[in-house]
Amino acid sequence: MFGAIIGDIVGSRFEFHNHRDKEFELFAPACQPTDDSVMTLAVAAALMEAGWAADALGPCAVRWMQELGRRYPDCGYGGRFYHWVFSDAPRPYRSWGNGAAMRISPVGFRARSEAEVKALSRAVTAVSHDHPEGLKGAEAVAMAIFLARSGADMAAIRKRVERDYYHIDFTLDEIRSSYRFDESCQGSVPQALEAFFESVSFEDAIRNAISIGGDSDTLAAIAGGVAEAYYGVPEDIAGEAERYLDEVQRDILERWREKT
Ligand SMILES: [Mg+2]
């Protein structure tokens, strides 16, 4: 799941200043972890606390997303999710936002079967993003990660995504000049997955995701999570990215690495 955090950190400076090109410095002083990283860590912490059990995961996810959400209140949440984070009685709000997909990578890295991918993904996602497109966006990303981890090749992962989740009828080159910010799962998860499908390395997947503009940190977080599962993360990139995390964030990451 650190791949998703790296994508978020790299993409953070491009969310509101799109850079429609693959050439750029991966890390810069303006980079920072945003909501994508914070919620990914919350899902990881919730999974550890729930002992990986789907029936215990929902309440743990609510608790951790609220706890970290409140600790980092200004890292880019959408309005309705912000309200959810601070609510005394948080309820799902039929969201199809790509927040469902940007935070789900720990599920893909942890699940032991496709059935578990689906159960864990639904348990995490339905606490807020219970619209069918929200549930689908999260599951598509978690499944792609699970398949990549399990040794499926790129063509097989694409085939599965196209069969069960999204028909991807474009290339990055075709959409690069026209793609616009889209916070929906259905308008950003296929694009992020295509950034992975056209990649030749972890770094290349992130560069692809940035290069089409739009919701850059989230596209790169989604592509980065899948790319981590497929290629692994080069040590130098991991080391650079880790410097952007604070102690609380690093602690969850450390615990996750020990447990997985
Ligand atoms: Mg963000």
mmCIF file of C-alpha atoms and ligand atoms in Angstrom:
data_model
loop_
_atom_site.group_PDB
_atom_site.id
_atom_site.type_symbol
_atom_site.label_atom_id
_atom_site.label_comp_id
_atom_site.label_asym_id
_atom_site.label_seq_id
_atom_site.Cartn_x
_atom_site.Cartn_y
_atom_site.Cartn_z
ATOM 1 C CA MET A 1 0.000 0.000 0.000
ATOM 2 C CA PHE A 2 3.016 2.289 0.211
ATOM 3 C CA GLY A 3 2.862 2.521 -3.588
ATOM 4 C CA ALA A 4 -0.445 4.353 -3.267
ATOM 5 C CA ILE A 5 1.053 6.747 -0.734
ATOM 6 C CA ILE A 6 4.014 7.404 -3.024
ATOM 7 C CA GLY A 7 1.660 8.140 -5.906
ATOM 8 C CA ASP A 8 -0.268 10.559 -3.723
ATOM 9 C CA ILE A 9 2.883 12.346 -2.550
ATOM 10 C CA VAL A 10 4.243 12.656 -6.091
ATOM 11 C CA GLY A 11 0.870 13.758 -7.476
ATOM 12 C CA SER A 12 0.047 16.187 -4.674
ATOM 13 C CA ARG A 13 1.622 19.211 -6.322
ATOM 14 C CA PHE A 14 -0.156 18.545 -9.627
ATOM 15 C CA GLU A 15 -3.776 18.172 -8.464
ATOM 16 C CA PHE A 16 -4.520 21.855 -8.991
ATOM 17 C CA HIS A 17 -1.644 22.507 -11.403
ATOM 18 C CA ASN A 18 -1.919 19.684 -13.895
ATOM 19 C CA HIS A 19 1.211 18.653 -15.723
ATOM 20 C CA ARG A 20 0.253 16.840 -18.926
ATOM 21 C CA ASP A 21 3.635 15.337 -19.583
ATOM 22 C CA LYS A 22 5.675 12.432 -18.215
ATOM 23 C CA GLU A 23 8.767 14.547 -17.636
ATOM 24 C CA PHE A 24 9.018 16.084 -14.164
ATOM 25 C CA GLU A 25 10.943 15.710 -10.913
ATOM 26 C CA LEU A 26 9.344 12.895 -8.943
ATOM 27 C CA PHE A 27 9.839 14.645 -5.609
ATOM 28 C CA ALA A 28 9.866 18.353 -4.827
ATOM 29 C CA PRO A 29 9.568 20.486 -1.690
ATOM 30 C CA ALA A 30 5.886 21.148 -2.481
ATOM 31 C CA CYS A 31 5.046 17.432 -2.313
ATOM 32 C CA GLN A 32 3.050 16.156 0.653
ATOM 33 C CA PRO A 33 0.847 13.275 1.708
ATOM 34 C CA THR A 34 -2.820 14.217 1.240
ATOM 35 C CA ASP A 35 -6.178 12.620 2.022
ATOM 36 C CA ASP A 36 -5.326 9.656 -0.221
ATOM 37 C CA SER A 37 -2.355 8.729 1.978
ATOM 38 C CA VAL A 38 -4.118 9.437 5.250
ATOM 39 C CA MET A 39 -7.128 7.293 4.384
ATOM 40 C CA THR A 40 -4.945 4.499 2.987
ATOM 41 C CA LEU A 41 -3.142 4.403 6.332
ATOM 42 C CA ALA A 42 -6.494 4.428 8.125
ATOM 43 C CA VAL A 43 -7.673 1.410 6.124
ATOM 44 C CA ALA A 44 -4.390 -0.385 6.838
ATOM 45 C CA ALA A 45 -4.711 0.319 10.562
ATOM 46 C CA ALA A 46 -8.348 -0.803 10.524
ATOM 47 C CA LEU A 47 -7.463 -4.077 8.793
ATOM 48 C CA MET A 48 -4.789 -4.799 11.386
ATOM 49 C CA GLU A 49 -7.141 -3.983 14.235
ATOM 50 C CA ALA A 50 -9.944 -6.089 12.768
ATOM 51 C CA GLY A 51 -7.608 -9.050 12.524
ATOM 52 C CA TRP A 52 -8.355 -9.140 8.779
ATOM 53 C CA ALA A 53 -11.956 -10.234 9.472
ATOM 54 C CA ALA A 54 -14.575 -8.684 7.192
ATOM 55 C CA ASP A 55 -17.327 -8.644 9.801
ATOM 56 C CA ALA A 56 -15.165 -6.686 12.253
ATOM 57 C CA LEU A 57 -13.728 -4.384 9.620
ATOM 58 C CA GLY A 58 -16.574 -1.897 9.109
ATOM 59 C CA PRO A 59 -16.571 -0.424 12.624
ATOM 60 C CA CYS A 60 -12.754 -0.400 12.716
ATOM 61 C CA ALA A 61 -12.659 1.436 9.392
ATOM 62 C CA VAL A 62 -15.057 4.073 10.683
ATOM 63 C CA ARG A 63 -13.014 4.548 13.834
ATOM 64 C CA TRP A 64 -9.661 4.826 12.083
ATOM 65 C CA MET A 65 -10.879 7.028 9.257
ATOM 66 C CA GLN A 66 -12.434 9.355 11.807
ATOM 67 C CA GLU A 67 -9.385 9.331 14.055
ATOM 68 C CA LEU A 68 -6.844 10.053 11.318
ATOM 69 C CA GLY A 69 -9.290 12.272 9.449
ATOM 70 C CA ARG A 70 -9.611 14.499 12.495
ATOM 71 C CA ARG A 71 -5.872 14.430 13.143
ATOM 72 C CA TYR A 72 -5.257 15.685 9.597
ATOM 73 C CA PRO A 73 -8.330 17.824 8.899
ATOM 74 C CA ASP A 74 -6.828 19.916 6.080
ATOM 75 C CA CYS A 75 -5.436 17.416 3.647
ATOM 76 C CA GLY A 76 -7.997 17.679 0.872
ATOM 77 C CA TYR A 77 -11.222 15.843 1.750
ATOM 78 C CA GLY A 78 -14.344 16.460 -0.272
ATOM 79 C CA GLY A 79 -17.055 18.365 1.562
ATOM 80 C CA ARG A 80 -19.329 15.449 2.304
ATOM 81 C CA PHE A 81 -16.489 13.196 3.473
ATOM 82 C CA TYR A 82 -15.222 15.975 5.733
ATOM 83 C CA HIS A 83 -18.657 16.114 7.314
ATOM 84 C CA TRP A 84 -18.624 12.318 7.679
ATOM 85 C CA VAL A 85 -15.216 12.444 9.408
ATOM 86 C CA PHE A 86 -16.504 14.874 12.017
ATOM 87 C CA SER A 87 -19.958 13.365 12.462
ATOM 88 C CA ASP A 88 -20.883 11.775 15.786
ATOM 89 C CA ALA A 89 -22.957 9.209 13.940
ATOM 90 C CA PRO A 90 -21.287 8.742 10.538
ATOM 91 C CA ARG A 91 -23.587 7.169 7.981
ATOM 92 C CA PRO A 92 -22.931 6.041 4.414
ATOM 93 C CA TYR A 93 -24.015 8.737 1.967
ATOM 94 C CA ARG A 94 -24.326 6.939 -1.390
ATOM 95 C CA SER A 95 -21.027 8.339 -2.584
ATOM 96 C CA TRP A 96 -19.483 7.308 -5.899
ATOM 97 C CA GLY A 97 -16.432 9.468 -5.216
ATOM 98 C CA ASN A 98 -12.957 8.174 -5.990
ATOM 99 C CA GLY A 99 -12.141 8.326 -2.297
ATOM 100 C CA ALA A 100 -13.453 4.760 -2.265
ATOM 101 C CA ALA A 101 -10.716 3.660 -4.674
ATOM 102 C CA MET A 102 -7.814 5.757 -3.436
ATOM 103 C CA ARG A 103 -7.870 4.225 0.048
ATOM 104 C CA ILE A 104 -8.523 0.557 -0.743
ATOM 105 C CA SER A 105 -5.048 -0.777 -1.620
ATOM 106 C CA PRO A 106 -4.343 -2.432 1.774
ATOM 107 C CA VAL A 107 -7.276 -4.779 1.101
ATOM 108 C CA GLY A 108 -5.732 -5.947 -2.170
ATOM 109 C CA PHE A 109 -2.412 -6.548 -0.469
ATOM 110 C CA ARG A 110 -3.859 -8.491 2.397
ATOM 111 C CA ALA A 111 -6.724 -10.592 1.015
ATOM 112 C CA ARG A 112 -6.022 -14.301 0.550
ATOM 113 C CA SER A 113 -8.685 -15.023 -2.045
ATOM 114 C CA GLU A 114 -10.901 -13.243 -4.530
ATOM 115 C CA ALA A 115 -13.850 -13.825 -2.222
ATOM 116 C CA GLU A 116 -11.940 -12.093 0.552
ATOM 117 C CA VAL A 117 -11.039 -9.173 -1.733
ATOM 118 C CA LYS A 118 -14.747 -8.653 -2.333
ATOM 119 C CA ALA A 119 -15.824 -9.052 1.297
ATOM 120 C CA LEU A 120 -13.103 -6.799 2.737
ATOM 121 C CA SER A 121 -13.515 -4.202 0.023
ATOM 122 C CA ARG A 122 -17.246 -3.995 0.584
ATOM 123 C CA ALA A 123 -16.814 -3.785 4.368
ATOM 124 C CA VAL A 124 -14.415 -0.834 4.123
ATOM 125 C CA THR A 125 -16.212 0.975 1.352
ATOM 126 C CA ALA A 126 -19.848 0.663 2.405
ATOM 127 C CA VAL A 127 -19.328 2.702 5.570
ATOM 128 C CA SER A 128 -19.315 5.837 3.412
ATOM 129 C CA HIS A 129 -19.231 5.121 -0.339
ATOM 130 C CA ASP A 130 -22.181 2.744 -0.631
ATOM 131 C CA HIS A 131 -23.273 3.799 -4.129
ATOM 132 C CA PRO A 132 -22.815 0.885 -6.583
ATOM 133 C CA GLU A 133 -20.146 2.877 -8.465
ATOM 134 C CA GLY A 134 -18.263 3.538 -5.222
ATOM 135 C CA LEU A 135 -18.322 -0.134 -4.266
ATOM 136 C CA LYS A 136 -17.289 -1.105 -7.787
ATOM 137 C CA GLY A 137 -14.410 1.371 -7.979
ATOM 138 C CA ALA A 138 -12.905 0.145 -4.736
ATOM 139 C CA GLU A 139 -13.303 -3.517 -5.618
ATOM 140 C CA ALA A 140 -11.797 -3.057 -9.085
ATOM 141 C CA VAL A 141 -8.625 -1.568 -7.597
ATOM 142 C CA ALA A 142 -8.380 -4.118 -4.794
ATOM 143 C CA MET A 143 -8.914 -6.967 -7.271
ATOM 144 C CA ALA A 144 -6.264 -5.638 -9.667
ATOM 145 C CA ILE A 145 -3.803 -5.490 -6.765
ATOM 146 C CA PHE A 146 -4.728 -8.977 -5.604
ATOM 147 C CA LEU A 147 -4.301 -10.412 -9.119
ATOM 148 C CA ALA A 148 -0.961 -8.621 -9.607
ATOM 149 C CA ARG A 149 0.245 -9.964 -6.273
ATOM 150 C CA SER A 150 -0.874 -13.441 -7.237
ATOM 151 C CA GLY A 151 1.319 -13.455 -10.331
ATOM 152 C CA ALA A 152 -1.228 -12.571 -13.033
ATOM 153 C CA ASP A 153 0.336 -10.832 -16.009
ATOM 154 C CA MET A 154 -0.742 -7.443 -17.318
ATOM 155 C CA ALA A 155 -2.978 -8.867 -20.047
ATOM 156 C CA ALA A 156 -4.812 -11.082 -17.564
ATOM 157 C CA ILE A 157 -5.395 -8.216 -15.148
ATOM 158 C CA ARG A 158 -6.699 -5.996 -17.934
ATOM 159 C CA LYS A 159 -8.979 -8.759 -19.157
ATOM 160 C CA ARG A 160 -10.460 -9.185 -15.693
ATOM 161 C CA VAL A 161 -10.955 -5.463 -15.183
ATOM 162 C CA GLU A 162 -12.677 -5.183 -18.556
ATOM 163 C CA ARG A 163 -14.856 -8.224 -17.934
ATOM 164 C CA ASP A 164 -16.016 -7.411 -14.419
ATOM 165 C CA TYR A 165 -15.573 -3.678 -13.883
ATOM 166 C CA TYR A 166 -14.790 -1.202 -16.652
ATOM 167 C CA HIS A 167 -14.679 -1.227 -20.420
ATOM 168 C CA ILE A 168 -11.569 0.860 -21.156
ATOM 169 C CA ASP A 169 -11.895 2.085 -24.729
ATOM 170 C CA PHE A 170 -9.167 4.745 -24.772
ATOM 171 C CA THR A 171 -5.408 5.128 -24.523
ATOM 172 C CA LEU A 172 -3.656 7.756 -22.431
ATOM 173 C CA ASP A 173 -2.463 9.488 -25.611
ATOM 174 C CA GLU A 174 -6.051 9.770 -26.795
ATOM 175 C CA ILE A 175 -7.330 11.439 -23.623
ATOM 176 C CA ARG A 176 -4.247 13.414 -22.526
ATOM 177 C CA SER A 177 -5.321 16.779 -23.921
ATOM 178 C CA SER A 178 -9.047 16.486 -23.172
ATOM 179 C CA TYR A 179 -9.297 14.669 -19.807
ATOM 180 C CA ARG A 180 -10.565 16.889 -17.001
ATOM 181 C CA PHE A 181 -10.772 16.679 -13.221
ATOM 182 C CA ASP A 182 -13.342 14.031 -12.371
ATOM 183 C CA GLU A 183 -13.849 12.981 -8.769
ATOM 184 C CA SER A 184 -16.116 10.028 -9.553
ATOM 185 C CA CYS A 185 -14.901 6.447 -9.463
ATOM 186 C CA GLN A 186 -16.334 5.815 -12.903
ATOM 187 C CA GLY A 187 -14.557 8.862 -14.312
ATOM 188 C CA SER A 188 -11.132 8.266 -12.770
ATOM 189 C CA VAL A 189 -10.554 4.618 -11.816
ATOM 190 C CA PRO A 190 -10.509 3.415 -15.470
ATOM 191 C CA GLN A 191 -8.031 6.180 -16.317
ATOM 192 C CA ALA A 192 -5.792 5.314 -13.343
ATOM 193 C CA LEU A 193 -5.864 1.619 -14.265
ATOM 194 C CA GLU A 194 -4.997 2.462 -17.864
ATOM 195 C CA ALA A 195 -1.980 4.390 -16.515
ATOM 196 C CA PHE A 196 -0.882 1.116 -14.950
ATOM 197 C CA PHE A 197 -1.726 -0.989 -18.011
ATOM 198 C CA GLU A 198 0.482 1.215 -20.224
ATOM 199 C CA SER A 199 3.403 1.196 -17.782
ATOM 200 C CA VAL A 200 6.755 -0.558 -17.922
ATOM 201 C CA SER A 201 7.796 0.079 -14.302
ATOM 202 C CA PHE A 202 6.509 1.375 -10.969
ATOM 203 C CA GLU A 203 7.807 4.859 -11.671
ATOM 204 C CA ASP A 204 6.417 4.794 -15.196
ATOM 205 C CA ALA A 205 2.907 3.994 -13.916
ATOM 206 C CA ILE A 206 2.999 7.065 -11.699
ATOM 207 C CA ARG A 207 4.336 9.242 -14.496
ATOM 208 C CA ASN A 208 1.570 7.939 -16.769
ATOM 209 C CA ALA A 209 -1.069 8.807 -14.178
ATOM 210 C CA ILE A 210 0.208 12.356 -13.721
ATOM 211 C CA SER A 211 0.525 12.887 -17.461
ATOM 212 C CA ILE A 212 -3.214 12.940 -18.173
ATOM 213 C CA GLY A 213 -3.974 15.721 -15.690
ATOM 214 C CA GLY A 214 -7.214 15.586 -13.698
ATOM 215 C CA ASP A 215 -7.217 14.500 -10.052
ATOM 216 C CA SER A 216 -3.471 13.818 -10.187
ATOM 217 C CA ASP A 217 -2.744 12.695 -6.639
ATOM 218 C CA THR A 218 -5.654 10.257 -6.618
ATOM 219 C CA LEU A 219 -4.951 8.881 -10.111
ATOM 220 C CA ALA A 220 -1.311 8.356 -9.121
ATOM 221 C CA ALA A 221 -2.309 6.809 -5.786
ATOM 222 C CA ILE A 222 -4.548 4.260 -7.521
ATOM 223 C CA ALA A 223 -2.001 3.494 -10.255
ATOM 224 C CA GLY A 224 0.784 3.416 -7.651
ATOM 225 C CA GLY A 225 -0.952 0.822 -5.511
ATOM 226 C CA VAL A 226 -1.472 -1.560 -8.418
ATOM 227 C CA ALA A 227 2.032 -0.899 -9.755
ATOM 228 C CA GLU A 228 3.522 -1.714 -6.357
ATOM 229 C CA ALA A 229 1.775 -5.084 -6.403
ATOM 230 C CA TYR A 230 2.971 -5.773 -9.947
ATOM 231 C CA TYR A 231 6.541 -4.406 -9.975
ATOM 232 C CA GLY A 232 7.438 -3.703 -6.358
ATOM 233 C CA VAL A 233 8.720 -0.285 -5.271
ATOM 234 C CA PRO A 234 12.346 0.645 -5.971
ATOM 235 C CA GLU A 235 14.204 1.294 -2.734
ATOM 236 C CA ASP A 236 15.418 4.767 -3.640
ATOM 237 C CA ILE A 237 11.885 5.947 -4.410
ATOM 238 C CA ALA A 238 10.549 4.416 -1.191
ATOM 239 C CA GLY A 239 13.295 6.099 0.830
ATOM 240 C CA GLU A 240 12.620 9.520 -0.690
ATOM 241 C CA ALA A 241 8.872 9.244 -0.164
ATOM 242 C CA GLU A 242 9.178 8.173 3.436
ATOM 243 C CA ARG A 243 10.775 11.487 4.330
ATOM 244 C CA TYR A 244 7.424 13.170 3.712
ATOM 245 C CA LEU A 245 5.662 11.133 6.397
ATOM 246 C CA ASP A 246 5.410 12.183 10.033
ATOM 247 C CA GLU A 247 5.881 9.914 13.027
ATOM 248 C CA VAL A 248 2.245 8.805 13.305
ATOM 249 C CA GLN A 249 2.101 7.932 9.620
ATOM 250 C CA ARG A 250 5.450 6.163 9.649
ATOM 251 C CA ASP A 251 4.403 4.151 12.685
ATOM 252 C CA ILE A 252 1.332 2.718 10.923
ATOM 253 C CA LEU A 253 3.437 1.958 7.852
ATOM 254 C CA GLU A 254 6.016 0.163 10.007
ATOM 255 C CA ARG A 255 3.371 -1.910 11.767
ATOM 256 C CA TRP A 256 1.847 -2.784 8.406
ATOM 257 C CA ARG A 257 5.183 -3.956 7.052
ATOM 258 C CA GLU A 258 5.750 -6.128 10.096
ATOM 259 C CA LYS A 259 2.339 -7.731 9.821
ATOM 260 C CA THR A 260 2.247 -8.400 6.102
HETATM 261 MG MG MG B 1 -5.734 14.013 -2.412
#
